[in-house]
mmCIF file of C-alpha atoms in Angstrom:
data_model
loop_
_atom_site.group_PDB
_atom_site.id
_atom_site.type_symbol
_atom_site.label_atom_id
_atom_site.label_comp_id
_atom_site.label_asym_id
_atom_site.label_seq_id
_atom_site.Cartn_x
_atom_site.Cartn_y
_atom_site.Cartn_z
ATOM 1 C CA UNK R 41 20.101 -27.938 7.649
ATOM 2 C CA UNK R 42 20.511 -24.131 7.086
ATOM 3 C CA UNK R 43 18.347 -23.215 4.084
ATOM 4 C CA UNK R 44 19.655 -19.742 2.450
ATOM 5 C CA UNK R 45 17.150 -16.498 2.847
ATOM 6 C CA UNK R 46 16.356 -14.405 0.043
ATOM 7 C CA UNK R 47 18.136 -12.069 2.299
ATOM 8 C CA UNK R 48 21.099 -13.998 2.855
ATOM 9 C CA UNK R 49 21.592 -14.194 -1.020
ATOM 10 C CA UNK R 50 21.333 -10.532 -1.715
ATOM 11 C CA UNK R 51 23.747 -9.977 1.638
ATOM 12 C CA UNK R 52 26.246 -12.439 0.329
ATOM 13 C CA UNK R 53 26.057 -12.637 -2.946
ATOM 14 C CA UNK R 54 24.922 -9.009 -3.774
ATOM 15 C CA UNK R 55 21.226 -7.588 -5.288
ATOM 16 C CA UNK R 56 19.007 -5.752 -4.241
ATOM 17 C CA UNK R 57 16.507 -7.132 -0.714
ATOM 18 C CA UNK R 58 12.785 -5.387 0.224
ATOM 19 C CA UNK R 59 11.128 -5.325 3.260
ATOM 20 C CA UNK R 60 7.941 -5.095 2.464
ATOM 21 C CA UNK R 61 5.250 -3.675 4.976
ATOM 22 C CA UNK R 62 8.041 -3.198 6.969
ATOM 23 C CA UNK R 63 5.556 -0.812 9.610
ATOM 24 C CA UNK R 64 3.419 -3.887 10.197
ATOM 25 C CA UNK R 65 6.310 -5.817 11.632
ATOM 26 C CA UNK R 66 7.355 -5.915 15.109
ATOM 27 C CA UNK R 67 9.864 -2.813 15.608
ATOM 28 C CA UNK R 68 12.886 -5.096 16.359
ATOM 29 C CA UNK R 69 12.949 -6.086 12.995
ATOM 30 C CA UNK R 70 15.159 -3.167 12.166
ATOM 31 C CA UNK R 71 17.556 -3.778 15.498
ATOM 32 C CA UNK R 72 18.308 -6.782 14.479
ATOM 33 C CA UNK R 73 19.150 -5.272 10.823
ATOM 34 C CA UNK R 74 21.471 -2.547 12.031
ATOM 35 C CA UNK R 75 25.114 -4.406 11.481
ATOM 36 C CA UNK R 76 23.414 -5.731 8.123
ATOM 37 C CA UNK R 77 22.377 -2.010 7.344
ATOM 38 C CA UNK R 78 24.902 0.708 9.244
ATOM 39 C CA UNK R 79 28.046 -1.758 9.544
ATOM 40 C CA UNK R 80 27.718 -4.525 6.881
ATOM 41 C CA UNK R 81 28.300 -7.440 8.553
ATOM 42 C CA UNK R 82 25.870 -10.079 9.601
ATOM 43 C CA UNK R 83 26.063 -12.826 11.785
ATOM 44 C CA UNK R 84 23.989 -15.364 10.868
ATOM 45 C CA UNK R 85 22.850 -18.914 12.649
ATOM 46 C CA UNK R 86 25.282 -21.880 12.651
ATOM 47 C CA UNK R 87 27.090 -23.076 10.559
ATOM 48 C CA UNK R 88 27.277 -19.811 8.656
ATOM 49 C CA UNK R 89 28.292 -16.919 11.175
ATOM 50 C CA UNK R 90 30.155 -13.844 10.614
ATOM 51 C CA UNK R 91 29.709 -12.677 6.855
ATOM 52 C CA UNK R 92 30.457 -9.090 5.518
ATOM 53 C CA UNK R 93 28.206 -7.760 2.926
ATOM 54 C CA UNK R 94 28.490 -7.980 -1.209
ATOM 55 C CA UNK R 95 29.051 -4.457 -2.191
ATOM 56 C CA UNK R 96 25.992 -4.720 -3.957
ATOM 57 C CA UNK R 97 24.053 -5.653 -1.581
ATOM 58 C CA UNK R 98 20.971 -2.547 -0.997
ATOM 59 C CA UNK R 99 17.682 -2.637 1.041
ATOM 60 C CA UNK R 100 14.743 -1.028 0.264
ATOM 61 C CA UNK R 101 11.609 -0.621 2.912
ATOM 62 C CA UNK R 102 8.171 -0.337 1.836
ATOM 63 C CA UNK R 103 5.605 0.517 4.047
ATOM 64 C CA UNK R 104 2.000 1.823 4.331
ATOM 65 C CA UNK R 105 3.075 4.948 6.580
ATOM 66 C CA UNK R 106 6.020 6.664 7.704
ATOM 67 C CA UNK R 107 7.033 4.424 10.147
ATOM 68 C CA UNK R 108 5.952 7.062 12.556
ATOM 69 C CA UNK R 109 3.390 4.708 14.029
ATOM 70 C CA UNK R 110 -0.326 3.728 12.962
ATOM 71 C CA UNK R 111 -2.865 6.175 11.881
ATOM 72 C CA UNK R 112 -6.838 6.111 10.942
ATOM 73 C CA UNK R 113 -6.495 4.260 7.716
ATOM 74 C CA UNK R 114 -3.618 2.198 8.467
ATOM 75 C CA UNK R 115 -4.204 1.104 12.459
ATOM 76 C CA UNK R 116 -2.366 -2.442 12.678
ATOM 77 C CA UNK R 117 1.010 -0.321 12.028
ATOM 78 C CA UNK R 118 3.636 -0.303 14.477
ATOM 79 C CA UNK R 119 5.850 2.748 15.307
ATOM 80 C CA UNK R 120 9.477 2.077 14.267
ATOM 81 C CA UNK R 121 12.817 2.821 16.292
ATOM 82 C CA UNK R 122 14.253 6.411 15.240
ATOM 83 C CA UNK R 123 17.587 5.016 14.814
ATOM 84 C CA UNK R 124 16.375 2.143 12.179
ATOM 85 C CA UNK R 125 14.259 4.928 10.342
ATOM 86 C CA UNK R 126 17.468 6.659 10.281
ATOM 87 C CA UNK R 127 19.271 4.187 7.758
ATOM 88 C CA UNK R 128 16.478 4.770 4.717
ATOM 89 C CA UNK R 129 15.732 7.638 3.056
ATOM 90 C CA UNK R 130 12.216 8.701 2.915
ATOM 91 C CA UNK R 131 10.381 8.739 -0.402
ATOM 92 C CA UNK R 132 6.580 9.113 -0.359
ATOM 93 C CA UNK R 133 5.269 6.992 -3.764
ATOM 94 C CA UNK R 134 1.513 7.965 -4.580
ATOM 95 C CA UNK R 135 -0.563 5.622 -7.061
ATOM 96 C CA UNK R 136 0.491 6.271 -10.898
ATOM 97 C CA UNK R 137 -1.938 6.711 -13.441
ATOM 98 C CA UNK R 138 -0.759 5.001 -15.916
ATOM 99 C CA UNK R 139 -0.500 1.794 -13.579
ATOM 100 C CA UNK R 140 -4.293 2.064 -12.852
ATOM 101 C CA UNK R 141 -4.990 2.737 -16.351
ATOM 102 C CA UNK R 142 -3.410 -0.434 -17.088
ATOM 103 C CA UNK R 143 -5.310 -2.345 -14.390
ATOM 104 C CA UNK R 144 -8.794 -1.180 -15.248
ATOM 105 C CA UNK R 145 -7.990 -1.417 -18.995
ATOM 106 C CA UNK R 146 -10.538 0.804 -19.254
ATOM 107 C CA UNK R 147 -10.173 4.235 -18.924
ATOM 108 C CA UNK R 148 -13.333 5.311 -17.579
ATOM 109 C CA UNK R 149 -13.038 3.124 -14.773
ATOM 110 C CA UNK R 150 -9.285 4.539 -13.236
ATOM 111 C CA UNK R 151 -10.789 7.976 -13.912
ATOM 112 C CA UNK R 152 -13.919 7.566 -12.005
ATOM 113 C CA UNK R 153 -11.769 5.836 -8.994
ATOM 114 C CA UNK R 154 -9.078 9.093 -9.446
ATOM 115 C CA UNK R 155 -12.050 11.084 -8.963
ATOM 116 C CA UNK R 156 -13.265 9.102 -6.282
ATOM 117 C CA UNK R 157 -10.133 9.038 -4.354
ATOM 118 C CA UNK R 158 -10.049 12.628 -4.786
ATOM 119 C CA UNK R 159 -13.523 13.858 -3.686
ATOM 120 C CA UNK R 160 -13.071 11.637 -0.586
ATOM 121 C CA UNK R 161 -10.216 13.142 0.313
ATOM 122 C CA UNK R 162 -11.579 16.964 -0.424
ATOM 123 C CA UNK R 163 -14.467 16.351 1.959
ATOM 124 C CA UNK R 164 -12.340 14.503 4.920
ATOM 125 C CA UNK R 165 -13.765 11.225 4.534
ATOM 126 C CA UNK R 166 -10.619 8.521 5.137
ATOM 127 C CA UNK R 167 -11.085 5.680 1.934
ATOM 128 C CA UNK R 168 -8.479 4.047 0.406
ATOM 129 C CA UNK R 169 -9.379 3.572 -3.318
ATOM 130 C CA UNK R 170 -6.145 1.322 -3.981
ATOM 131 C CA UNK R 171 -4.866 -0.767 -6.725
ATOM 132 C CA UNK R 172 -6.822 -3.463 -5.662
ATOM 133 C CA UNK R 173 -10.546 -1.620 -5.704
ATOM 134 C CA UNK R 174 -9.507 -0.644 -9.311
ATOM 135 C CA UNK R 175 -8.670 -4.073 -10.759
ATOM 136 C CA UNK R 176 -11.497 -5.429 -8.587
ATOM 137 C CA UNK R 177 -14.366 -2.947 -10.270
ATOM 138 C CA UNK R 178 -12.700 -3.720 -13.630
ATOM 139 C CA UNK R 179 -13.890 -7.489 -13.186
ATOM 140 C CA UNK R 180 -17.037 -6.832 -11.600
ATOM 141 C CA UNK R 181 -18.667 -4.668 -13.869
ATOM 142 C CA UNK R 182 -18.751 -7.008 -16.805
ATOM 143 C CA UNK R 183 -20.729 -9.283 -14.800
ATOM 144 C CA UNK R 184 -22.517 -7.273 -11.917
ATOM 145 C CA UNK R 185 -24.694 -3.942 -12.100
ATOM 146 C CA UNK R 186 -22.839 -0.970 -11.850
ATOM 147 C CA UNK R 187 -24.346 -0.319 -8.455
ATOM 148 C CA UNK R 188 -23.499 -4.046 -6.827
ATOM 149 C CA UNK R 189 -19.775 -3.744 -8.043
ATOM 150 C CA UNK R 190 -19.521 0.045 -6.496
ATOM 151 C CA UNK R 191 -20.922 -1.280 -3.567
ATOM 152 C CA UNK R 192 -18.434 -4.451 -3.354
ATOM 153 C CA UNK R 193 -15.747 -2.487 -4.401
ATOM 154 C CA UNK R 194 -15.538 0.931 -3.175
ATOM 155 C CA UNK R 195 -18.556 2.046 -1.103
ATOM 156 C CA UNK R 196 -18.191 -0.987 1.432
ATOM 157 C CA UNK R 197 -19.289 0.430 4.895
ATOM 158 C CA UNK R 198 -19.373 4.257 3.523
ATOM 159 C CA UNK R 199 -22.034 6.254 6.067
ATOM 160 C CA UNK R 200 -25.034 7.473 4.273
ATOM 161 C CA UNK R 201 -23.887 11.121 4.649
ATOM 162 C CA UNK R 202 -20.325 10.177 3.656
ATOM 163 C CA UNK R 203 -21.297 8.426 0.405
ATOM 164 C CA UNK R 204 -23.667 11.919 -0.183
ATOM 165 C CA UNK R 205 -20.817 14.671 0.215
ATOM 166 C CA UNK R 206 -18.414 12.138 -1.711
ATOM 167 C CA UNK R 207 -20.847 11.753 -4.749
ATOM 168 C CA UNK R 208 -21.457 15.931 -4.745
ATOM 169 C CA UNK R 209 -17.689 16.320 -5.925
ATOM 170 C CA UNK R 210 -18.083 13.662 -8.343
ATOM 171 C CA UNK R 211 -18.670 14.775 -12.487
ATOM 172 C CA UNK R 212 -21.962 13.614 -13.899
ATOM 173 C CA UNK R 213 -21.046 9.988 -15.309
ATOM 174 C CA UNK R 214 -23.273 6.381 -15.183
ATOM 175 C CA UNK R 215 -20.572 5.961 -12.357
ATOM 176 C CA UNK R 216 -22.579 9.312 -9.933
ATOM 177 C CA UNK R 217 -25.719 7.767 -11.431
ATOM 178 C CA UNK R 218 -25.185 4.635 -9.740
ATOM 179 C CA UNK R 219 -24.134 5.897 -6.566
ATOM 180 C CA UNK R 220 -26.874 7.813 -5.928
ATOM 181 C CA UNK R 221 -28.661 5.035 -7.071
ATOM 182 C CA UNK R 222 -26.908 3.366 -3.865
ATOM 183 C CA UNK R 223 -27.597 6.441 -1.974
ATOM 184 C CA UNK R 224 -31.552 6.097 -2.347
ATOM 185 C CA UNK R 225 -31.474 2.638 -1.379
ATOM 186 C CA UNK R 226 -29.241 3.310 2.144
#
């Protein structure tokens, strides 16, 4: 029996459908998408078939790059067919503060990992300080040292010499102190 899609919903009945990670799925994906996306039609498996879109229906693709293929960070991306790339409309989305300030739910914390992310970036060293590394030193610090929730949460497999020119950027905050706390022990 023919179970209706999240997608077949949004196509039929109208709303709004995401593709999430759409660069980590195999580039196809969007050939198969085209009448859905450029023509509006669909032809879906028996017993449904030929449907035209809602006029509400819209698709939005979310991805970790560009679609442009994988990079250093992001290496289990695939590259995407130019003519499927051609049906979105670009829009790089960075983290928001106020997101991460809400995460932490403390201050200090989102700062220090702003600061981080910056400083990494400024001396070429490729971390991603996401979402996730936030809200996960925001739970470890009430129960771990400063230093073991760093290391579980941000430094990870940072170099010696990385974790050095990273913590030079940083201001002077229990947050440096503990990395170079980690430093000294490397």
């Amino acid at each position: 029996n023919y179970q209706p899609t999240q997608f077949y919903k949004a196509f039929t009945e109208g709303g709004l459908f995401m593709l999430d990670k759409i660069d980590a799925s195999i580039p196809e994906v969007l050939n198969i998408l085209n009448a859905a996306l450029a023509n509006r039609y669909f032809d879906f498996p028996a017993p449904i078939g030929f449907k035209e879109s809602h006029k509400d229906f819209h698709v939005i693709a979310a991805g970790n790059t560009s679609g442009h293929g994988a990079d250093y960070q992001y290496v289990g991306r695939n590259q995407l067919d130019g003519a499927g790339l051609d049906r979105f409309k670009y829009v790089p989305v960075d983290y928001c503060s106020e997101v991460e300030d809400s995460i932490a739910g403390d201050v200090s914390i989102s700062n220090f990992c702003r600061e981080f992310r910056t400083a990494s970036k400024k001396v070429g060293i490729n971390i991603i300080v996401s979402y996730r590394a936030i809200e996960g030193l925001a739970a470890l610090l009430p129960i771990m040292t400063t230093e073991e929730a760093l290391e579980c949460c941000l430094v990870k497999d940072l170099e010696k010499d990385d974790l050095r020119m990273i913590t030079r950027e940083l201001s002077d905050t229990n947050f440096k102190t503990a990395l170079n706390n980690i430093y000294n022990r490397m």
